[in-house]
XYZ file of C-alpha atoms in Angstrom:
303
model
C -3.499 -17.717 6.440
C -1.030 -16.619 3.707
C 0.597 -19.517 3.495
C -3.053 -21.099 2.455
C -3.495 -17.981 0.558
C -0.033 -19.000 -1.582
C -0.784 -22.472 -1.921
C -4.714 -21.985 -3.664
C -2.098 -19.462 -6.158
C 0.627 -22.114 -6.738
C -1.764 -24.930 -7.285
C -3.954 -22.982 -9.998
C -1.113 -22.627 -11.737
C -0.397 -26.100 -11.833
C -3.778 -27.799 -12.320
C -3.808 -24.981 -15.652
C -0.499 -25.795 -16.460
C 0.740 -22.629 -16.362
C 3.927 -24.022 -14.801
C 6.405 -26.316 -16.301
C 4.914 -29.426 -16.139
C 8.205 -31.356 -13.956
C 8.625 -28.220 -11.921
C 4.377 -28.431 -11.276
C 4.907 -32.503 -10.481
C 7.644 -31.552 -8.060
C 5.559 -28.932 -6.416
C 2.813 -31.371 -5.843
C 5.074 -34.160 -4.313
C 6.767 -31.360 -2.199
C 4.000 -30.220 -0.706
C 2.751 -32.903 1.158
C 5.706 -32.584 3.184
C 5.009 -30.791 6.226
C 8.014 -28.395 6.104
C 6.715 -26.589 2.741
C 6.190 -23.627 4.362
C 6.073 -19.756 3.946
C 9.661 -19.765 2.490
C 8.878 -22.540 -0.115
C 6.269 -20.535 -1.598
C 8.603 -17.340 -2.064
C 11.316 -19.705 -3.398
C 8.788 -20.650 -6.014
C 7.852 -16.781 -6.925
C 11.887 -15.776 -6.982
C 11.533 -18.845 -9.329
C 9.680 -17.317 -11.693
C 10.609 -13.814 -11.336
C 14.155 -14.578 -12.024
C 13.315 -18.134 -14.429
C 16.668 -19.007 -16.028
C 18.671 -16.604 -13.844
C 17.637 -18.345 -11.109
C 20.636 -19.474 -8.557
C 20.756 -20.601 -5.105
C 23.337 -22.844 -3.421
C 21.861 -25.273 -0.940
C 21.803 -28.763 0.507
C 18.147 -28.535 0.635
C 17.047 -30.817 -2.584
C 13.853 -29.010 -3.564
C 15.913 -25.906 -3.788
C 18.644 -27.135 -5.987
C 15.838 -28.807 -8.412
C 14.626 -25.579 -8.920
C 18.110 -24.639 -9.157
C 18.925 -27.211 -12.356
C 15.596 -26.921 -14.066
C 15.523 -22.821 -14.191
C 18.294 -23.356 -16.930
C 16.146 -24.679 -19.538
C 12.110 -25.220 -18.414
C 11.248 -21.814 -19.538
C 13.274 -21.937 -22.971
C 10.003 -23.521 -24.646
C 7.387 -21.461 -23.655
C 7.613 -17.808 -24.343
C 3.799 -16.940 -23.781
C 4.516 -18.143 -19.638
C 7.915 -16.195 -19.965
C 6.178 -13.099 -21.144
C 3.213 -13.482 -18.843
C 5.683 -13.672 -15.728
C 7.693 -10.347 -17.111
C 4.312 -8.669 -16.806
C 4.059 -9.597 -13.307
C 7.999 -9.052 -11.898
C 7.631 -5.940 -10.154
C 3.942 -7.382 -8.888
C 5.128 -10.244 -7.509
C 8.158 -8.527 -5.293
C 5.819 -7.556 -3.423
C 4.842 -11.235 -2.288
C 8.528 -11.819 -1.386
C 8.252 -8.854 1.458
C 8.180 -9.055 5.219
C 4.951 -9.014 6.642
C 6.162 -6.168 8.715
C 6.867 -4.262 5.761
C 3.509 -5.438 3.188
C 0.447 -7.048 5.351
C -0.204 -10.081 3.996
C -3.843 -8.649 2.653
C -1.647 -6.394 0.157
C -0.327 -10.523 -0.946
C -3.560 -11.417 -1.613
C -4.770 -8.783 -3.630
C -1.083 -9.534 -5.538
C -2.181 -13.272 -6.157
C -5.613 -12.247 -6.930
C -4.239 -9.327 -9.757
C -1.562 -12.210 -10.980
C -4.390 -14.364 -11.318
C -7.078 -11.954 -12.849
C -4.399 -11.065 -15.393
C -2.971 -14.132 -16.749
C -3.931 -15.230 -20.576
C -2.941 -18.736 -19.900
C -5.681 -19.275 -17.394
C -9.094 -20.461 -18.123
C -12.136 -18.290 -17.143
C -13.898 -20.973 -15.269
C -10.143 -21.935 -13.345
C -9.985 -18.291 -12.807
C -13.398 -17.739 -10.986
C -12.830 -20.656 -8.863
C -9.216 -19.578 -7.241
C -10.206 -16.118 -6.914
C -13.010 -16.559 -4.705
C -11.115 -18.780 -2.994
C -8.519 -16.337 -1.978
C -11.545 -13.788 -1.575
C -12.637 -16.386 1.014
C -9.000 -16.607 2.771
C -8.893 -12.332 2.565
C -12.255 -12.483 4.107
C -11.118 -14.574 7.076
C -8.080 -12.364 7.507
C -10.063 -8.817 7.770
C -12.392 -10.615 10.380
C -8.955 -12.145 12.214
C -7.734 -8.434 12.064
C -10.413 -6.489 13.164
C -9.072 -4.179 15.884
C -10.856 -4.030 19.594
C -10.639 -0.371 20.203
C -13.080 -0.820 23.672
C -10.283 0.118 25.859
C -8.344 2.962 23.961
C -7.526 5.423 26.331
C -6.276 9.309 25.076
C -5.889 11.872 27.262
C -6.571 9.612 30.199
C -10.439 9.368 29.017
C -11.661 6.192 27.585
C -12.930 5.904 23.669
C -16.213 4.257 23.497
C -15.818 1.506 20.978
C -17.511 2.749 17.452
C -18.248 0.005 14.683
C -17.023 2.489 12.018
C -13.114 2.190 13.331
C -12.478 -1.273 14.075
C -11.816 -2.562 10.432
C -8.082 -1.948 9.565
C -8.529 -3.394 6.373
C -11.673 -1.183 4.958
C -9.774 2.154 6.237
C -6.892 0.904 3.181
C -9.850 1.210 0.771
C -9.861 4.359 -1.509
C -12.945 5.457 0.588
C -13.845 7.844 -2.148
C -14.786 5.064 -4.476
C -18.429 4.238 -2.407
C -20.259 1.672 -5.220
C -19.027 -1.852 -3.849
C -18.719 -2.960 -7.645
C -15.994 0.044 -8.641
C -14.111 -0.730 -5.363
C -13.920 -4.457 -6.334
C -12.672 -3.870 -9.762
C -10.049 -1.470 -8.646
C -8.533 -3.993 -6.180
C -7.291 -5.678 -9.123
C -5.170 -3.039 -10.507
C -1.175 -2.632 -10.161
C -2.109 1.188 -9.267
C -4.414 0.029 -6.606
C -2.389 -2.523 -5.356
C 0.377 0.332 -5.151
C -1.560 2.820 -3.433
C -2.503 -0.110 -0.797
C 1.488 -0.441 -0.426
C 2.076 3.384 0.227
C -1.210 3.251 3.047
C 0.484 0.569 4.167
C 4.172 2.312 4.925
C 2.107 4.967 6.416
C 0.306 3.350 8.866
C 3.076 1.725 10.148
C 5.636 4.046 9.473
C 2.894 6.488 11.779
C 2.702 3.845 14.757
C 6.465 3.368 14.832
C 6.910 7.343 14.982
C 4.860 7.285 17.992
C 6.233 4.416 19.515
C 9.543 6.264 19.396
C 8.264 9.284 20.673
C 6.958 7.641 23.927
C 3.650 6.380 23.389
C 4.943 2.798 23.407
C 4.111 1.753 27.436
C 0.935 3.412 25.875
C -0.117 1.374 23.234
C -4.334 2.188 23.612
C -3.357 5.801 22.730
C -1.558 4.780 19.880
C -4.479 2.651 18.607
C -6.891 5.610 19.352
C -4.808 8.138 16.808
C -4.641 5.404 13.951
C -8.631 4.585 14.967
C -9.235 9.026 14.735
C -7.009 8.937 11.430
C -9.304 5.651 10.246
C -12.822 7.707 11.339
C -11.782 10.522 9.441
C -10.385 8.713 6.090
C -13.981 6.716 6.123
C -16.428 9.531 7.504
C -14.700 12.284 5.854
C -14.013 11.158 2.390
C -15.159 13.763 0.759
C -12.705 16.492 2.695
C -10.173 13.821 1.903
C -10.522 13.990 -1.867
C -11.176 17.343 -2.123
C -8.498 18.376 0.048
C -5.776 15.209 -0.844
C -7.158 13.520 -3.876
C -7.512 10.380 -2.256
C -7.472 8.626 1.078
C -5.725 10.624 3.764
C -3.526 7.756 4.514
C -1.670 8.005 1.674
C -1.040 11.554 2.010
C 2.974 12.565 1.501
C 3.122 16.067 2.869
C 2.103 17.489 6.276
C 1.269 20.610 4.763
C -1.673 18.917 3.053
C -3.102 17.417 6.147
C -2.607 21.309 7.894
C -4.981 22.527 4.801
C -7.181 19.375 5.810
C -7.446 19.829 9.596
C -8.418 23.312 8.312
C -11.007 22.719 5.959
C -12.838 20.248 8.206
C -14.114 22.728 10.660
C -15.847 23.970 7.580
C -20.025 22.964 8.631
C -20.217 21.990 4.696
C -18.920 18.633 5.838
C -20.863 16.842 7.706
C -22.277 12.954 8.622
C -25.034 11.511 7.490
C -26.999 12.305 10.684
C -25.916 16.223 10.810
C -23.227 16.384 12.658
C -20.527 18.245 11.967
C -16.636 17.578 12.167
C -16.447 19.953 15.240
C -19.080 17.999 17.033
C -17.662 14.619 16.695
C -13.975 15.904 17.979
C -15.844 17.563 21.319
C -17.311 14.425 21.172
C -14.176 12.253 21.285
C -12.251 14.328 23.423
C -10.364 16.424 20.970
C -9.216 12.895 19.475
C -9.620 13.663 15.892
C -7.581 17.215 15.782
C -4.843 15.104 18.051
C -4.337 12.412 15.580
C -4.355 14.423 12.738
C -1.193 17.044 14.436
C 0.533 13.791 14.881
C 0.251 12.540 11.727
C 1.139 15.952 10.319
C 3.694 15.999 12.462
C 5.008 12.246 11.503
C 4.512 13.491 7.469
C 7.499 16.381 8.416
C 9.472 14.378 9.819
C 9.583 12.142 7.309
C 9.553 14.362 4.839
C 12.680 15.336 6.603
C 14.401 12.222 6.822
């Protein structure tokens, strides 16, 4: 899906002729061949992040093409030069594991690139950003987490619509109008905070893979699915307490003054119940995942 993701970016570049017009030709005869994969695309971002600094020594031929034409295709246009300084510490980003950055934190990259570029058309614009809209769309669905079986405490968590989107729980939950959250997607800031949600999350799951939980994997699911329930249903707490989503919370102090201020009855769901009610509920599984997490943010505050 990111690979399709990368080749709607690359090729809106070159049908607006944003790239240099050989290295856009080469591109285009490239890609028919059925080895341009996920690595071709990042060789073509290094490309322009690094332009005539650009070196690489390889037998592959697409590679060293790159490789000759970085010395002098960017000399004559200083408008696509100072576009792609703009974007440098952006587009790192896109040349990151997908174990460290989920490929949904790429797209948003591509989209902001995009979004932001002067030598872009409006109407070319539109048209590649809905269509990586349309691939980020078919990755949240592709992601969606089956939390039916979680089991905590050796009692099973009934599966709840409100937890099974990974992707919505990295939304700033505090901004609720659909329009505000859609233009703050396409921010470096937002994009940044995404990153730091990001680390969290799995920084959390790999803490509590090494402390055991790993031959227990539905547990582990049912703290990140408590920590999600509480960072959509709580928001509130969240921003009063954190400033922001709770998964992007730095110090396990914080979260202490969180789990605290929760069992205050002033927040509350839409349907009346209270935070207390919905942890008897769950069998104690929101106060469990949040003393993990608190307990993951010290010891990583801790090194």
């Amino acid at each position: 899906m990111i690979e399709n993701a990368f080749d709607i970016w690359i090729r809106c570049l070159i049908s607006s002729n944003v790239l240099p017009a050989p290295v856009g030709r080469e591109i285009l005869k490239e890609s028919v061949n059925p080895s341009f994969s996920l690595g071709r695309h990042q060789m073509i971002v290094r490309f322009l992040i690094e332009r005539e600094k650009f070196e690489i020594s390889s037998d592959d031929p697409f590679e060293n093409f790159l490789n000759e034409k970085s010395k002098y295709v960017f000399e004559a246009d200083s408008e696509l030069v100072e576009w792609c300084q703009t974007q440098t510490k952006m587009w790192e980003i896109l040349l990151a594991s997908s174990d460290v950055i989920d490929d949904s934190v790429k797209i948003s990259v591509l989209v902001s690139s995009i979004k932001n570029c002067p030598l872009i058309l409006d109407s070319e614009k539109k048209c590649c950003i809905e269509s990586l809209e349309a691939c980020s769309s078919l990755m949240n669905r592709s992601e969606r987490v089956d939390t039916t079986n979680c089991v905590i405490n050796g009692v099973k968590q009934e599966s709840d619509d409100t937890l099974t989107d990974f992707h919505n729980a990295m939304l700033p939950s505090f901004l609720s109008k659909k329009s505000e959250r859609q233009e703050s997607m396409q921010t470096p800031s937002y994009v940044s905070l995404r990153i730091d949600i990001q680390r969290n999350k799995k920084g959390f799951q790999n803490y509590l893979g090494e402390g055991g939980y790993s031959l227990g994997y539905g547990t582990i699911r049912s703290y990140v699915s408590g920590l999600n329930f509480i960072d959509q249903n709580f928001a509130v707490a969240c921003q009063d307490v954190l400033g922001g989503s709770l998964w992007a919370a730095k110090e396990g102090e914080s979260v202490n003054l969180l789990l605290n201020m929760l069992k205050d009855e002033k927040y509350r769901l839409p349907n009346g119940k209270t935070f207390s009610e919905i942890n008897i509920d769950k069998h104690n599984l929101l106060t469990a995942a949040l003393k993990k997490f608190i307990d993951f943010l010290i010891n990583k505050a801790n090194g």
